[in-house]
mmCIF file of C-alpha atoms in Angstrom:
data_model
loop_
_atom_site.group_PDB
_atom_site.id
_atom_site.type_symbol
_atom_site.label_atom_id
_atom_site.label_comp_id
_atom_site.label_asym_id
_atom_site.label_seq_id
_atom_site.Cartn_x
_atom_site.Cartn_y
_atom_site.Cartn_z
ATOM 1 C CA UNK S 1 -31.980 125.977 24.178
ATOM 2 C CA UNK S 2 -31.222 127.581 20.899
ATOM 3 C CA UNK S 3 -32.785 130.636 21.722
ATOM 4 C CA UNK S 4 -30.094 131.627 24.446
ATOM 5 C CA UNK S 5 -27.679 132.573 21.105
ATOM 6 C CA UNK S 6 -30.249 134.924 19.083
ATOM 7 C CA UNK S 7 -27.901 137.765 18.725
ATOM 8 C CA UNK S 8 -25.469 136.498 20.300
ATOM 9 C CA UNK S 9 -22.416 138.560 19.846
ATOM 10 C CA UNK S 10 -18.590 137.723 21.282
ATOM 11 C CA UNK S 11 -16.191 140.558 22.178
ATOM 12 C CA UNK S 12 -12.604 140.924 23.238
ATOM 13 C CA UNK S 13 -10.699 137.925 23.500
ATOM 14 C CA UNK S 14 -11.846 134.630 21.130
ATOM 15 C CA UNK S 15 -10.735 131.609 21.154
ATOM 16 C CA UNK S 16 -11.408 129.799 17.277
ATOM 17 C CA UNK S 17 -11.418 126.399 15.974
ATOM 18 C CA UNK S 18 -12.854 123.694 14.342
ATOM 19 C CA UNK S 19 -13.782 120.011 15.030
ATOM 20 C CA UNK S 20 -14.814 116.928 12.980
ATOM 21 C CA UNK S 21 -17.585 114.492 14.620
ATOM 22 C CA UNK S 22 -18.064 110.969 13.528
ATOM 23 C CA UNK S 23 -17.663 107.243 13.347
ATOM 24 C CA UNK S 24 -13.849 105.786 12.377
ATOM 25 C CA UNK S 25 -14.190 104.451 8.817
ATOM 26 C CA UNK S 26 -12.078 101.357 10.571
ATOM 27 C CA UNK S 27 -14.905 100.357 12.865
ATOM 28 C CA UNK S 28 -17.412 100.201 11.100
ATOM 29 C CA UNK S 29 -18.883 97.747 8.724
ATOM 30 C CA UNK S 30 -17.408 96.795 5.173
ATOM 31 C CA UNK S 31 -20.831 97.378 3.704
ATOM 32 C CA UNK S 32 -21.414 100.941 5.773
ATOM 33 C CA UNK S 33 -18.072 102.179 5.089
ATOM 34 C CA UNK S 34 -17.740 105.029 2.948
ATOM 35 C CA UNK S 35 -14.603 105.280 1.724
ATOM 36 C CA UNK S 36 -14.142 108.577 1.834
ATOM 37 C CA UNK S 37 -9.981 108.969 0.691
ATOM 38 C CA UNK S 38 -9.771 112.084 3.373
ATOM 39 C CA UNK S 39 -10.358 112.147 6.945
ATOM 40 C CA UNK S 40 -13.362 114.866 6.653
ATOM 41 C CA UNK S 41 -15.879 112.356 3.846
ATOM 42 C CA UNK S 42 -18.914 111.815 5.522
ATOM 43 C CA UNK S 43 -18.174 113.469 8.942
ATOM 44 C CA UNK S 44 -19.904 116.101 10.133
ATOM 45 C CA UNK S 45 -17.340 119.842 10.766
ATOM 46 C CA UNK S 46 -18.393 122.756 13.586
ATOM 47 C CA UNK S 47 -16.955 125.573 13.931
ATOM 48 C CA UNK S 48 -16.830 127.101 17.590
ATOM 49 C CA UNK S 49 -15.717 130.571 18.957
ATOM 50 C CA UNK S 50 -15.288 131.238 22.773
ATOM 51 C CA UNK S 51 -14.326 133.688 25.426
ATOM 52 C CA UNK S 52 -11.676 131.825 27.632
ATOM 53 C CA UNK S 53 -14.056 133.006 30.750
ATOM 54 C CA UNK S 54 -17.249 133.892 28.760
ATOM 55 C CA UNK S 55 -19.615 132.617 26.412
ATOM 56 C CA UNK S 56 -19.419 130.199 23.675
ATOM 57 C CA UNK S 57 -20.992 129.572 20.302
ATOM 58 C CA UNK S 58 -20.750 126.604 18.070
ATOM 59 C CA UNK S 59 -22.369 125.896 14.567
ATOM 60 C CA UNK S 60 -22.560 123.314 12.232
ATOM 61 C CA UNK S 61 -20.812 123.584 8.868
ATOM 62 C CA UNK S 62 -22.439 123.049 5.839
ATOM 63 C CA UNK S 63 -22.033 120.054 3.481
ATOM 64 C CA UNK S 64 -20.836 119.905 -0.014
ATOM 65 C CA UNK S 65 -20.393 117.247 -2.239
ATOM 66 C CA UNK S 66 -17.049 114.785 -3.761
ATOM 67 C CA UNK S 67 -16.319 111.544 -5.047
ATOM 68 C CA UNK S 68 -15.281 109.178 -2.855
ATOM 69 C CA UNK S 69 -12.253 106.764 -3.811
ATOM 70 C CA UNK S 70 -14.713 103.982 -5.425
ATOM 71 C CA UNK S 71 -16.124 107.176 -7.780
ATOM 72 C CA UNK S 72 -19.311 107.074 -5.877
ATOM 73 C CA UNK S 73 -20.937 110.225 -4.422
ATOM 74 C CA UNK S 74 -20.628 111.322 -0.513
ATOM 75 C CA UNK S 75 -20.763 114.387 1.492
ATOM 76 C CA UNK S 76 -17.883 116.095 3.092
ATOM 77 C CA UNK S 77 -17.941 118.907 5.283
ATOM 78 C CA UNK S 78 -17.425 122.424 3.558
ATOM 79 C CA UNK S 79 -14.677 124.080 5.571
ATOM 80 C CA UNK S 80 -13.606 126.892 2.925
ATOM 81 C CA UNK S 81 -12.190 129.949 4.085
ATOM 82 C CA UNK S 82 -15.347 131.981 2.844
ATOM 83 C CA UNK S 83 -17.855 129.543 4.945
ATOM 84 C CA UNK S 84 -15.830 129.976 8.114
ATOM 85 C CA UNK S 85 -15.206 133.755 7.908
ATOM 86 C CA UNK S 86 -18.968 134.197 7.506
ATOM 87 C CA UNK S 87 -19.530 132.931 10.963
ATOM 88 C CA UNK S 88 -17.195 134.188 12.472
ATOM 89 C CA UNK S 89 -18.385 137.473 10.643
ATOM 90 C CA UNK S 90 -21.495 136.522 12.289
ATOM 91 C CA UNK S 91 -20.733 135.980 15.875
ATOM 92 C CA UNK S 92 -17.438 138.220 16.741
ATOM 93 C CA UNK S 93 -17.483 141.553 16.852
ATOM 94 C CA UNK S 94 -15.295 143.443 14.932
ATOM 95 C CA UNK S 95 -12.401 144.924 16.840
ATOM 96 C CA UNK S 96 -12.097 141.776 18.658
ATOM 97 C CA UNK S 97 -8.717 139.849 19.529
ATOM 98 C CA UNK S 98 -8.722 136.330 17.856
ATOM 99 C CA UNK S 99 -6.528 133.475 18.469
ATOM 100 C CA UNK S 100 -6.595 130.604 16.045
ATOM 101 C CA UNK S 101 -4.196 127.715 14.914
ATOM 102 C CA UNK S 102 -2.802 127.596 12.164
ATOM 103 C CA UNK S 103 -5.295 127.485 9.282
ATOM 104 C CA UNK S 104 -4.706 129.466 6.351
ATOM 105 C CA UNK S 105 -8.259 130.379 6.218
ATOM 106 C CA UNK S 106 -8.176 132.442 8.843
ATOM 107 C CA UNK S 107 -4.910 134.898 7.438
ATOM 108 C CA UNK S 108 -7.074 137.597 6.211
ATOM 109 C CA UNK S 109 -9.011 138.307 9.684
ATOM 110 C CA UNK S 110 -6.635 141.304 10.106
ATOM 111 C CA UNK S 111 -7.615 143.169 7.469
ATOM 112 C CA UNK S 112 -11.319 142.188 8.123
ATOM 113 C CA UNK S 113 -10.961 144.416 11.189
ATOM 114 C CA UNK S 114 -9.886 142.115 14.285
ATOM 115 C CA UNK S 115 -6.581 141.777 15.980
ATOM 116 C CA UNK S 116 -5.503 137.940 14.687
ATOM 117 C CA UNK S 117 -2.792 135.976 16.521
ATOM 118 C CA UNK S 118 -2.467 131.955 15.604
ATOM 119 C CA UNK S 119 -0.285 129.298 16.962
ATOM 120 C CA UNK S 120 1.482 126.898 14.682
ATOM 121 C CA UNK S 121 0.465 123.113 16.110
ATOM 122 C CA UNK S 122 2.173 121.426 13.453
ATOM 123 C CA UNK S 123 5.046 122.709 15.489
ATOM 124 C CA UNK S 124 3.853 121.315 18.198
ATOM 125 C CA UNK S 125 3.246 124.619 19.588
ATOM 126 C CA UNK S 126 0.649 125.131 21.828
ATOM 127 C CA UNK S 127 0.257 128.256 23.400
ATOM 128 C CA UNK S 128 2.501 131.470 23.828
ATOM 129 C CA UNK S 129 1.277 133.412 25.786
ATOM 130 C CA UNK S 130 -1.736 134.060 26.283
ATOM 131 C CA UNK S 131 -2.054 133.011 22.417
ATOM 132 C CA UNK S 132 -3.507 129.444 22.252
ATOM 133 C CA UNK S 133 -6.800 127.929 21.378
ATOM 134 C CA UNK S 134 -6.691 125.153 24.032
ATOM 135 C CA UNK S 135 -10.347 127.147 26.142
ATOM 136 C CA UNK S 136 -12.316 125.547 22.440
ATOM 137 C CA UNK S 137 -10.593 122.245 22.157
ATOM 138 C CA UNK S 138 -11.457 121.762 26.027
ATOM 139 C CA UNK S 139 -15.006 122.722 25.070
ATOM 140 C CA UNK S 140 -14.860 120.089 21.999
ATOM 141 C CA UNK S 141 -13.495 117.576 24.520
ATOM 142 C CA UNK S 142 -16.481 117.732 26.639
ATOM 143 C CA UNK S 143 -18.810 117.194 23.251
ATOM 144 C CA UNK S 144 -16.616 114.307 22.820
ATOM 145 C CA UNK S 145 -17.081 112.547 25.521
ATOM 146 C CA UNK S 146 -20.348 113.067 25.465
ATOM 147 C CA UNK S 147 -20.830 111.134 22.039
ATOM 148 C CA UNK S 148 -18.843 108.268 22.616
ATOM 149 C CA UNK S 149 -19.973 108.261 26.589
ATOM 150 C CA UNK S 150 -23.862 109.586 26.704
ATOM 151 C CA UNK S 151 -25.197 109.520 23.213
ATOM 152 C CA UNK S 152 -23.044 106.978 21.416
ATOM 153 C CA UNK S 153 -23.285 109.242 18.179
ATOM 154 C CA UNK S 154 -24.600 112.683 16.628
ATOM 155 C CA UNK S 155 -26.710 112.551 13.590
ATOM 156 C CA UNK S 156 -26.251 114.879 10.859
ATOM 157 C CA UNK S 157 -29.942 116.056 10.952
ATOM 158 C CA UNK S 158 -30.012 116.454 14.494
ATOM 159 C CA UNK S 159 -26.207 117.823 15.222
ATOM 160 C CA UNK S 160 -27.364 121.493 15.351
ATOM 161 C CA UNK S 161 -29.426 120.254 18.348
ATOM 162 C CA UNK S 162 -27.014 118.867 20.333
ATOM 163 C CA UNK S 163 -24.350 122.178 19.933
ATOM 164 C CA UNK S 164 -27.368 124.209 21.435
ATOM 165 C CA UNK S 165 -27.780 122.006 23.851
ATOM 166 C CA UNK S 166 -24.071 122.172 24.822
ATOM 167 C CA UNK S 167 -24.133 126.047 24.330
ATOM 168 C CA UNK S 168 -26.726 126.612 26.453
ATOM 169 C CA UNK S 169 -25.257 124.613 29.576
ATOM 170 C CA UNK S 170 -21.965 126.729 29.289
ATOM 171 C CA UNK S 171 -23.504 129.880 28.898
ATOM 172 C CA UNK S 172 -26.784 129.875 31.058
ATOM 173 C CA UNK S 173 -26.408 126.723 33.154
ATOM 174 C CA UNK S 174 -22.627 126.406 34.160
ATOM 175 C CA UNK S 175 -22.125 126.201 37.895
ATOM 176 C CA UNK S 176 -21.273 129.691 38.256
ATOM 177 C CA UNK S 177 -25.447 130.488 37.210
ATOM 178 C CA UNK S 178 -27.819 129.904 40.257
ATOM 179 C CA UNK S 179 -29.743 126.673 39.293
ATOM 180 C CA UNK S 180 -33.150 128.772 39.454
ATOM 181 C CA UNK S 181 -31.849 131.425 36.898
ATOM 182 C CA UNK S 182 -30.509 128.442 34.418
ATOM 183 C CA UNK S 183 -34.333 127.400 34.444
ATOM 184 C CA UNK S 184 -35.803 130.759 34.159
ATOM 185 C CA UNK S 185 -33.434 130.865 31.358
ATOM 186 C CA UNK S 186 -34.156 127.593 29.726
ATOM 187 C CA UNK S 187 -37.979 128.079 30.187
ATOM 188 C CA UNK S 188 -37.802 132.028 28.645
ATOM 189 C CA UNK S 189 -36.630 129.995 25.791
ATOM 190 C CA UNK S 190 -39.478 127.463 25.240
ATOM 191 C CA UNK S 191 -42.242 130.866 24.807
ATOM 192 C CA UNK S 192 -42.822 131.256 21.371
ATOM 193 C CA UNK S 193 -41.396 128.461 19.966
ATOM 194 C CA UNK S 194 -43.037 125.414 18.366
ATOM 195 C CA UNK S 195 -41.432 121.992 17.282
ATOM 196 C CA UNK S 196 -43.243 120.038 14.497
ATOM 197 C CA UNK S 197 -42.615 116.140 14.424
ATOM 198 C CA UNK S 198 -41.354 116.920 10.834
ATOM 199 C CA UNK S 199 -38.803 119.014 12.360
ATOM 200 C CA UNK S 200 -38.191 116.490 15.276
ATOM 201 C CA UNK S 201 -37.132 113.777 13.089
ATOM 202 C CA UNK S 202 -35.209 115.629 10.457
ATOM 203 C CA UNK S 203 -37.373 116.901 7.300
ATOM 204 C CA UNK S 204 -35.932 114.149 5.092
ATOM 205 C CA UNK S 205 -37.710 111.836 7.268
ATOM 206 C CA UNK S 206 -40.664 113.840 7.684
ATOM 207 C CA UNK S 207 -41.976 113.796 4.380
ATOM 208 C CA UNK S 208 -41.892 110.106 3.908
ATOM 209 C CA UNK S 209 -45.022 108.250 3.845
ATOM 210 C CA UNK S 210 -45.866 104.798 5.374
ATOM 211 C CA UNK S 211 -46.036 102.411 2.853
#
């Protein structure tokens, strides 16, 4: 389903944001908690860009590392403004009209060549105009409900997996696609492609030997 997005390249109007996926430190177990001291330690961040009646892309952020408040070591999602501009470098083509919220990361897209226009949501504003990001966070809503309602939870290893999955069904398999062209789609996808158990169950798991 991934290989729907090989080039993949958005134009005119885009629609950016980002979302945070996983457990609340409050429900879970004294002994799993992390303890992160921020809201992002230990989740996992996307970044997704769509066209309010087009296609959409989403990506998972990479991880870095910090010290959690007990001084212990824990991973925490890598939302600098250099990470995100790269993909949206990757995905948007230049000239395109932007809409974000109000992250400072994203003040320089101007002069990287698109039209940027953000909405301030610690305002509590929303939209003006036709300026909001509310087409994304209706796509992350539907990822949402799908964790807590279908899948109970995304793994980090296999996270990338599930935002294909998710891509793929609104670009190629949303109700507007006959269903016979969303499965000549998904199986124009499967030719050439090859997946290794060590890839199925995340390489950290893969290399492990029985004891």
């Amino acid at each position: 389903m991934s290989a729907h997005k090989i080039g993949l390249t958005l134009s005119g109007e885009i629609q950016i944001d980002e979302a945070l996926f996983g457990g609340e430190e409050g429900n879970k177990h004294h002994g799993k908690r992390l303890f992160p001291g921020s809201g992002a330690g230990g989740k996992i961040a996307v970044i997704g860009l769509i066209e309010p009646n087009g296609k959409v892309v989403s990506h998972v952020l990479p991880d870095k590392l910090m010290l959690n408040a007990k001084g212990r070591l824990l991973t925490t999602p890598d939302v600098s403004k250099k990470t995100l501009l790269g993909r949206i470098w990757q995905y948007a083509e230049i000239g395109s009209t932007i809409y974000t919220d109000g992250n400072k990361s994203y003040k320089c897209l101007s002069k990287l060549g698109y039209e940027h226009y953000s909405v301030n949501h610690s305002r509590n504003i929303y939209a003006v105009g036709p300026i909001t990001t509310n087409a994304i966070e209706s796509y992350w809503a539907v990822l949402k409900r799908a964790y807590h309602g279908t899948f109970y939870g995304y793994s980090r290893k296999h996270m990338q997996k599930y935002l294909d999955e998710f891509d793929f069904r609104h670009n190629d398999a949303n109700r507007r696609v006959p269903t016979l062209d969303a499965l000549d789609s998904l199986l124009k996808g499967c030719f050439g492609t090859r997946l290794s158990y060590k890839d199925l169950v995340g390489s950290e798991y893969g290399n492990q030997k029985r004891e």
